[in-house]
Coordinates of C-alpha atoms in Angstrom, one line a residue:
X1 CA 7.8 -7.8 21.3
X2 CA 7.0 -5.3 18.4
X3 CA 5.4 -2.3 19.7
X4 CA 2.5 -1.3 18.2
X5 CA 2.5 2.1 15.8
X6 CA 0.1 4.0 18.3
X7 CA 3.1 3.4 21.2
X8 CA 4.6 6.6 19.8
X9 CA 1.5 8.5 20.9
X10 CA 2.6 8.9 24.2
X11 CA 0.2 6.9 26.1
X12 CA -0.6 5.9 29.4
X13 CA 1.3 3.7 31.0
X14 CA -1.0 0.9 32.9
X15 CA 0.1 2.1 36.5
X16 CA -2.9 0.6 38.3
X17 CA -3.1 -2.1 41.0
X18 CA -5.1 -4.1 38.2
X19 CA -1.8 -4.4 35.6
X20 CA -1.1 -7.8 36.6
X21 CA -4.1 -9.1 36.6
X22 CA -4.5 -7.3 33.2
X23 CA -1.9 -8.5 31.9
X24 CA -2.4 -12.1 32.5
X25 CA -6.0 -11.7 31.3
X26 CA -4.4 -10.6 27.8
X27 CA -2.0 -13.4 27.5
X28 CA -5.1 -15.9 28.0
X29 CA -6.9 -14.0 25.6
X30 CA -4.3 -13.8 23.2
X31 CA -3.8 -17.5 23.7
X32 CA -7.6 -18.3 22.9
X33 CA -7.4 -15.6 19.7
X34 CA -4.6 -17.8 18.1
X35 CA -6.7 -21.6 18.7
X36 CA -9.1 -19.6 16.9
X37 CA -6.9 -19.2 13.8
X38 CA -8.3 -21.0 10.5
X39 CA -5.7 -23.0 9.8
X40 CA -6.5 -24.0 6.4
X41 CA -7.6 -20.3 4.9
X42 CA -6.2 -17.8 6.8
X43 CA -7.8 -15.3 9.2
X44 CA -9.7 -16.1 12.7
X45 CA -12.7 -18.0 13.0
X46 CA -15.4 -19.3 10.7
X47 CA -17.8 -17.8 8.4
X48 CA -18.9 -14.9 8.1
X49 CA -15.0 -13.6 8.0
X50 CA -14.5 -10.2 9.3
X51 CA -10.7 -8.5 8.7
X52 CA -10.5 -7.9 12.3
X53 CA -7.9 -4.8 11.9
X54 CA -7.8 -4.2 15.9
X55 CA -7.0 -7.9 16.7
X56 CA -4.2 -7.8 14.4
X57 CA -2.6 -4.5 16.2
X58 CA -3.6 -6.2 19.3
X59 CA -1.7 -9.6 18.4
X60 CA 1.7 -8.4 16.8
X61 CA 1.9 -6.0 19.6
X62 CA 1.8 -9.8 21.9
X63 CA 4.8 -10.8 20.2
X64 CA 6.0 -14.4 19.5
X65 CA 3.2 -16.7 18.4
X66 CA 0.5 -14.0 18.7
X67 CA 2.1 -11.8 16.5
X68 CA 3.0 -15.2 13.9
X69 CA -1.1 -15.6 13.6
X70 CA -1.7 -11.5 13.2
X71 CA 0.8 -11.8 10.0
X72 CA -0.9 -14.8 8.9
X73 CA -4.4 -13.4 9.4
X74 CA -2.8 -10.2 7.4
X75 CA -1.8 -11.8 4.5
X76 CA -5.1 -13.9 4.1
X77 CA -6.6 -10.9 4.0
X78 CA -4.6 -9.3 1.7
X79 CA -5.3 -12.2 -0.8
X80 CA -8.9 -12.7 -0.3
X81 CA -11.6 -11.5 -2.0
X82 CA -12.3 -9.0 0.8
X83 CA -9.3 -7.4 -0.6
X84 CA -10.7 -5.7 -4.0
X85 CA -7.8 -5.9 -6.7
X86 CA -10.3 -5.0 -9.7
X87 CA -11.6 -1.4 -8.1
X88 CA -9.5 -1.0 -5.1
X89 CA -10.6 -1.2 -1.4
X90 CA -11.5 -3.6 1.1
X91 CA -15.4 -4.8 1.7
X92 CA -16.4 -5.3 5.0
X93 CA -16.1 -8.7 5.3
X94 CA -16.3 -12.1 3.4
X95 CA -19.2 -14.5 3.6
X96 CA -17.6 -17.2 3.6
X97 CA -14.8 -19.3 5.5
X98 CA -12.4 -19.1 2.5
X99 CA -12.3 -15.5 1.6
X100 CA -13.7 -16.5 -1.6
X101 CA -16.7 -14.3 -1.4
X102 CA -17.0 -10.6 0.2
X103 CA -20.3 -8.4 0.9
X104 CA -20.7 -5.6 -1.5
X105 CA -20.2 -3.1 0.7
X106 CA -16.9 -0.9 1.4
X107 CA -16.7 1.6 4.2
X108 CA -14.4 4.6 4.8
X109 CA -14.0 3.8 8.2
X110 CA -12.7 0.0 7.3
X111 CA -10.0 1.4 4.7
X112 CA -8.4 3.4 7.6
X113 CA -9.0 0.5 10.4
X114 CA -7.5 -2.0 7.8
X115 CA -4.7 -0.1 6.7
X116 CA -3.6 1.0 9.8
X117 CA -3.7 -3.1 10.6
X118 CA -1.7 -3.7 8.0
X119 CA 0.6 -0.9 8.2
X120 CA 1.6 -2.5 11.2
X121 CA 1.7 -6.2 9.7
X122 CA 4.0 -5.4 7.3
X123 CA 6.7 -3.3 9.8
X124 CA 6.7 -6.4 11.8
X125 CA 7.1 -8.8 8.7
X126 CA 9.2 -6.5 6.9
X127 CA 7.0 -7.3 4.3
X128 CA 6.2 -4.7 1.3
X129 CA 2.9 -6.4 -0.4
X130 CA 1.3 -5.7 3.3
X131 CA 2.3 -2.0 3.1
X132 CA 1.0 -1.6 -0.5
X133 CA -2.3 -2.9 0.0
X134 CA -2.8 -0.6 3.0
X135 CA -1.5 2.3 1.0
X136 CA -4.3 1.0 -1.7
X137 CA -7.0 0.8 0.8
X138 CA -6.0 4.9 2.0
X139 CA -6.1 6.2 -2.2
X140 CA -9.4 4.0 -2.3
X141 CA -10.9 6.2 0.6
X142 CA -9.7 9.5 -0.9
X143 CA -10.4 8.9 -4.9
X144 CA -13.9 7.2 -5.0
X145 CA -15.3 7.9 -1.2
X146 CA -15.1 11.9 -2.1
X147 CA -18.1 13.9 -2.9
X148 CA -18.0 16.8 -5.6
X149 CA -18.3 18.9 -2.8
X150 CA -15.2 17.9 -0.9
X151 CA -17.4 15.9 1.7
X152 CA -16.8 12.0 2.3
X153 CA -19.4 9.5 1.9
X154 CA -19.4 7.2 4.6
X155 CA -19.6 4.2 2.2
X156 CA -19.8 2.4 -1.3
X157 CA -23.1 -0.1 -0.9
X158 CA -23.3 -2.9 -4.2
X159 CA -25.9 -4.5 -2.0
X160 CA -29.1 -3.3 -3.4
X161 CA -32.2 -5.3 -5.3
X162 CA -31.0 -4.6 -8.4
X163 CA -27.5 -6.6 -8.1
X164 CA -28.7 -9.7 -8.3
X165 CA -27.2 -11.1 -11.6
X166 CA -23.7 -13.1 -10.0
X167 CA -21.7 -12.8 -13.5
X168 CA -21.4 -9.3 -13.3
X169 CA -19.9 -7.1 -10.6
X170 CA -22.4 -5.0 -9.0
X171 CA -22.8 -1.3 -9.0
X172 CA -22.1 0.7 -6.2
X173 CA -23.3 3.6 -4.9
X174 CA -22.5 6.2 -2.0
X175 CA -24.2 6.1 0.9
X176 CA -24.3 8.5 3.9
X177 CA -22.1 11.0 4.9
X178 CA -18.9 10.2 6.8
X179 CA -18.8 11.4 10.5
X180 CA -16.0 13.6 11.8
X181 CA -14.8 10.7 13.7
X182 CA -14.7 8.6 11.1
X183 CA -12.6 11.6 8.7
X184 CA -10.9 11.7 12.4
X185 CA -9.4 7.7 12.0
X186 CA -8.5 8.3 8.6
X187 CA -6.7 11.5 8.9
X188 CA -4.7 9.0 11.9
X189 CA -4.1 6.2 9.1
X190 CA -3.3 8.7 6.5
X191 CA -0.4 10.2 8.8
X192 CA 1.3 6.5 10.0
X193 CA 1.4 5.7 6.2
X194 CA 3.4 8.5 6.0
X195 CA 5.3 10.3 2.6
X196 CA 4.3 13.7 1.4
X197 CA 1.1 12.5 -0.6
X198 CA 0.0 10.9 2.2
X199 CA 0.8 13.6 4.5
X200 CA -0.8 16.2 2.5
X201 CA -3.7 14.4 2.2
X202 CA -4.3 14.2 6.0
X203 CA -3.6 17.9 6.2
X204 CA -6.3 18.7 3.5
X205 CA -9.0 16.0 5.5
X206 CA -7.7 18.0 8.0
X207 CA -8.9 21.8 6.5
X208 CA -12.3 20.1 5.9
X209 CA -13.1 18.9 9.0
X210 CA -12.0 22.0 10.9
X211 CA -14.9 23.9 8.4
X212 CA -17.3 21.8 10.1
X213 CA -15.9 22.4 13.7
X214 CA -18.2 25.0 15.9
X215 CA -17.4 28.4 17.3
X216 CA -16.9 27.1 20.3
X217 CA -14.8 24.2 19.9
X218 CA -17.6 21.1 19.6
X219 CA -17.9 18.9 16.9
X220 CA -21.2 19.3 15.2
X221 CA -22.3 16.0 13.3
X222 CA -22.0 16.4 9.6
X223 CA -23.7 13.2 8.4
X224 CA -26.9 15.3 7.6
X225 CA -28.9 14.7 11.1
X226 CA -28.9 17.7 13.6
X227 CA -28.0 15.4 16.1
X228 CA -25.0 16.5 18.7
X229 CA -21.3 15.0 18.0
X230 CA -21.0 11.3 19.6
X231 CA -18.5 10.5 21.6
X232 CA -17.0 8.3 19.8
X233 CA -16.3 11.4 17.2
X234 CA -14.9 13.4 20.0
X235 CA -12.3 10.8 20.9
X236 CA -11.6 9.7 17.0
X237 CA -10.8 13.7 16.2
X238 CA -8.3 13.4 19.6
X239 CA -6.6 11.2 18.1
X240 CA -6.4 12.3 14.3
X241 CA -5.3 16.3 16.3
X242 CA -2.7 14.3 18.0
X243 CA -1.4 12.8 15.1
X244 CA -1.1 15.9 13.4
X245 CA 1.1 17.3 16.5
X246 CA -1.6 19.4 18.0
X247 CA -1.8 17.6 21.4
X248 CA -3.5 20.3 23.3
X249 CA -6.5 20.6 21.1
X250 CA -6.3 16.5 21.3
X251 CA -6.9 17.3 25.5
X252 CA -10.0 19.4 24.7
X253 CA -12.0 17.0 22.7
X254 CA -11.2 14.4 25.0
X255 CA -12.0 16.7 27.5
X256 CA -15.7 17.1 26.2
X257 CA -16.1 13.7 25.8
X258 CA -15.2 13.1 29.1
X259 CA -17.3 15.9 30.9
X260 CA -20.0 15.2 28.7
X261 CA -19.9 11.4 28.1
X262 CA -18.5 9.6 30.4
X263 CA -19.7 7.9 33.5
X264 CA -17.5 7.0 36.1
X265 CA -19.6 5.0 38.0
X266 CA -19.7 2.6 34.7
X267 CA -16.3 3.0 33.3
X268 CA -18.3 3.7 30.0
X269 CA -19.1 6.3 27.9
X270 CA -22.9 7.1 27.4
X271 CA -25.0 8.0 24.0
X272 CA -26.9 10.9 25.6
X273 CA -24.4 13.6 26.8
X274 CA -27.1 15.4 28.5
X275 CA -28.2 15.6 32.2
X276 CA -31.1 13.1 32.5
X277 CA -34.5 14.8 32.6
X278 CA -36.5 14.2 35.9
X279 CA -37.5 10.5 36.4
X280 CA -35.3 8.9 34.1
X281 CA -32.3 6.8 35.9
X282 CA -30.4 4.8 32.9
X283 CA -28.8 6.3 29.8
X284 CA -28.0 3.7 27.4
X285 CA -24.2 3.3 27.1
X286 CA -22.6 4.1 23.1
X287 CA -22.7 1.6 20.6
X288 CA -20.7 1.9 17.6
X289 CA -18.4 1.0 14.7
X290 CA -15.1 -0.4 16.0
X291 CA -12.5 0.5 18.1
X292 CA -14.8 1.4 20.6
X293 CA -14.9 5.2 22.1
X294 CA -13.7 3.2 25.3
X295 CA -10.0 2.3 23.1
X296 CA -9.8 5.5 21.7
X297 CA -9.8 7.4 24.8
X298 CA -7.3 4.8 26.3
X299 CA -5.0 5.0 22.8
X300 CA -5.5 9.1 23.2
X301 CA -4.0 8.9 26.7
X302 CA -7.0 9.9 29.0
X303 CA -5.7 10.6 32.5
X304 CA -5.0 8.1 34.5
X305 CA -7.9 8.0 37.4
X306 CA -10.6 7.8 34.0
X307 CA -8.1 5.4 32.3
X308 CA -8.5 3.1 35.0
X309 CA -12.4 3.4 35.3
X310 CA -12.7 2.5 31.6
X311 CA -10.4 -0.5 32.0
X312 CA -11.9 -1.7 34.9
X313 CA -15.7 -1.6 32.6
X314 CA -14.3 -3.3 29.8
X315 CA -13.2 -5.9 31.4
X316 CA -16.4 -6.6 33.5
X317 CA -18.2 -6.5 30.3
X318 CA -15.9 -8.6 28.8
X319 CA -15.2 -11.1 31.8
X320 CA -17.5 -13.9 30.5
X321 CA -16.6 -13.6 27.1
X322 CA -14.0 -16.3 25.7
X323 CA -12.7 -14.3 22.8
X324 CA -12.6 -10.1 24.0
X325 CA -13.7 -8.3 21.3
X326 CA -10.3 -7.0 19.6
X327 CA -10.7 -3.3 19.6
X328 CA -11.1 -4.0 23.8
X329 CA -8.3 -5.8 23.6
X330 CA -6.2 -3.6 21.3
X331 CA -6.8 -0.7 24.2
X332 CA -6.5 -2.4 27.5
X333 CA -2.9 -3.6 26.5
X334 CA -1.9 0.3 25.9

């Protein structure tokens, strides 16, 4: 089987009394994922068509006919209309079953999810026009989603009231600011593309993020609200520090996301980090962009007693679900 980029990360091994059964839940899932292939255009499933960049990691790192649909659903994606050859990018997804047409919106977050899908597509198909387009979605990210300022925006939005007219190609505007998490997976996609620009650009996403980091080590949210870091954040800058070799400060942001996050009674992490006031029993568990806080603790290599919780919730929540979502499935199988 082709081992998946992130293998290199050092993580976890599954070492739990649940690896077989885990394992032979992922081959049934992978089975399912590749009925669901669109034979006729490419991708999985039917309309609306979303690039599904952790599926893809999940399947090629499955091997055999798994890994033959991942580099199918690759290349449709490469050479759909999600896939921006005019301005550069990727949009968020297409609207339609054949790729023909995307919502106007492209997010930082997506460029490095996709790219670090395809990244992986094209090591295992040895196939160049894979690798460009993912280095095209990371220049994307860098030349149009930066501020004056040196922030990120967290996204380019052509979907207002006042793009309406279908022969012309809409305007776009910024929108938000990008989370430290989501600089975190981009600094991570930015270092597997590798080559000095590439690696000198993580380093100086890098610099900027560290000017936002506290005194003390947390991770202050720098999308404008004076809310507290997520911790989804906490576990998307592990894994960006790991990438750039600094593995103990990695272990103490996934150390305050465990401390502060995580419930082991659950096997998930929560959105309030804080100890519940008197008379309150239920914190609502984190919701967020994909991969889920829960596969970036498991990629970041959480130790194993939490690594086992967090498996053991995901697949509870998942256990009725035909088709696991595929940034679940992309960290249970590491």
């Amino acid at each position: 089987a082709v081992m998946s980029p992130q293998s290199m990360m050092a993580l976890i091994p599954l070492g739990s009394s649940k690896a077989p059964d885990l394992k032979e839940r992922l081959d049934k899932a992978a089975e399912s994922w590749i009925n669901a292939v669109d034979a006729t255009n490419g991708g999985f499933g039917a309309a609306p068509k979303n690039p599904e960049p952790e599926l893809i990691r999940f399947m090629i790192a499955r091997g055999g006919p798994a890994r033959d649909a991942a580099i199918g659903a690759a290349r449709a994606l490469v050479a759909g209309a999600v896939h921006d050859t005019t301005d550069g990018g990727f949009y968020r997804r297409a609207i339609d079953e054949a790729w023909k047409e995307p919502f106007y919106q492209k997010t930082l977050l997506d460029q490095a999810r996709i790219a670090l899908a395809l990244l992986d597509a094209a090591d295992a198909a040895k196939d160049p026009k894979l690798r460009d387009a993912a280095s095209g979605a990371l220049e994307f990210a860098l030349k149009n989603l930066q501020n004056d300022d040196g922030s990120f925006a967290a996204a380019l939005d052509g979907t207002s009231d006042t793009n309406t007219d279908p022969a012309h190609r809409p305007v776009f505007a910024k929108v938000g600011r990008a989370s430290v998490g989501e600089l975190g997976m981009l600094i991570v996609a930015l270092k597997r593309a590798g080559g000095d620009w590439f690696g000198k650009m993580a380093g100086e996403v890098d610099r900027r993020v560290r000017l936002n980091l506290g005194v003390d080590g947390t991770l202050p949210h720098i999308n404008g609200y004076p809310a507290e870091a997520t911790a989804w954040d906490y576990a998307a800058v592990a894994l960006a520090s790991k990438a750039l070799g600094s593995d103990s400060l990695a272990l103490t942001f996934l150390d305050r996301a465990n401390k502060g996050y995580f419930d082991p009674a659950l096997g998930r992490y929560m959105a309030a980090p804080a100890e519940l006031p008197a008379g309150i029993t239920f914190r609502a568990p984190c919701s967020s962009e994909p991969p889920s806080v829960e596969t970036l603790a498991l990629l970041d290599g959480v130790d194993s007693a939490i690594a086992a919780k967090i498996r053991e919730g995901i697949l509870v929540a998942t256990e009725y679900d035909e088709l696991p979502a595929g940034d679940a499935l992309f960290g249970l199988s590491h």
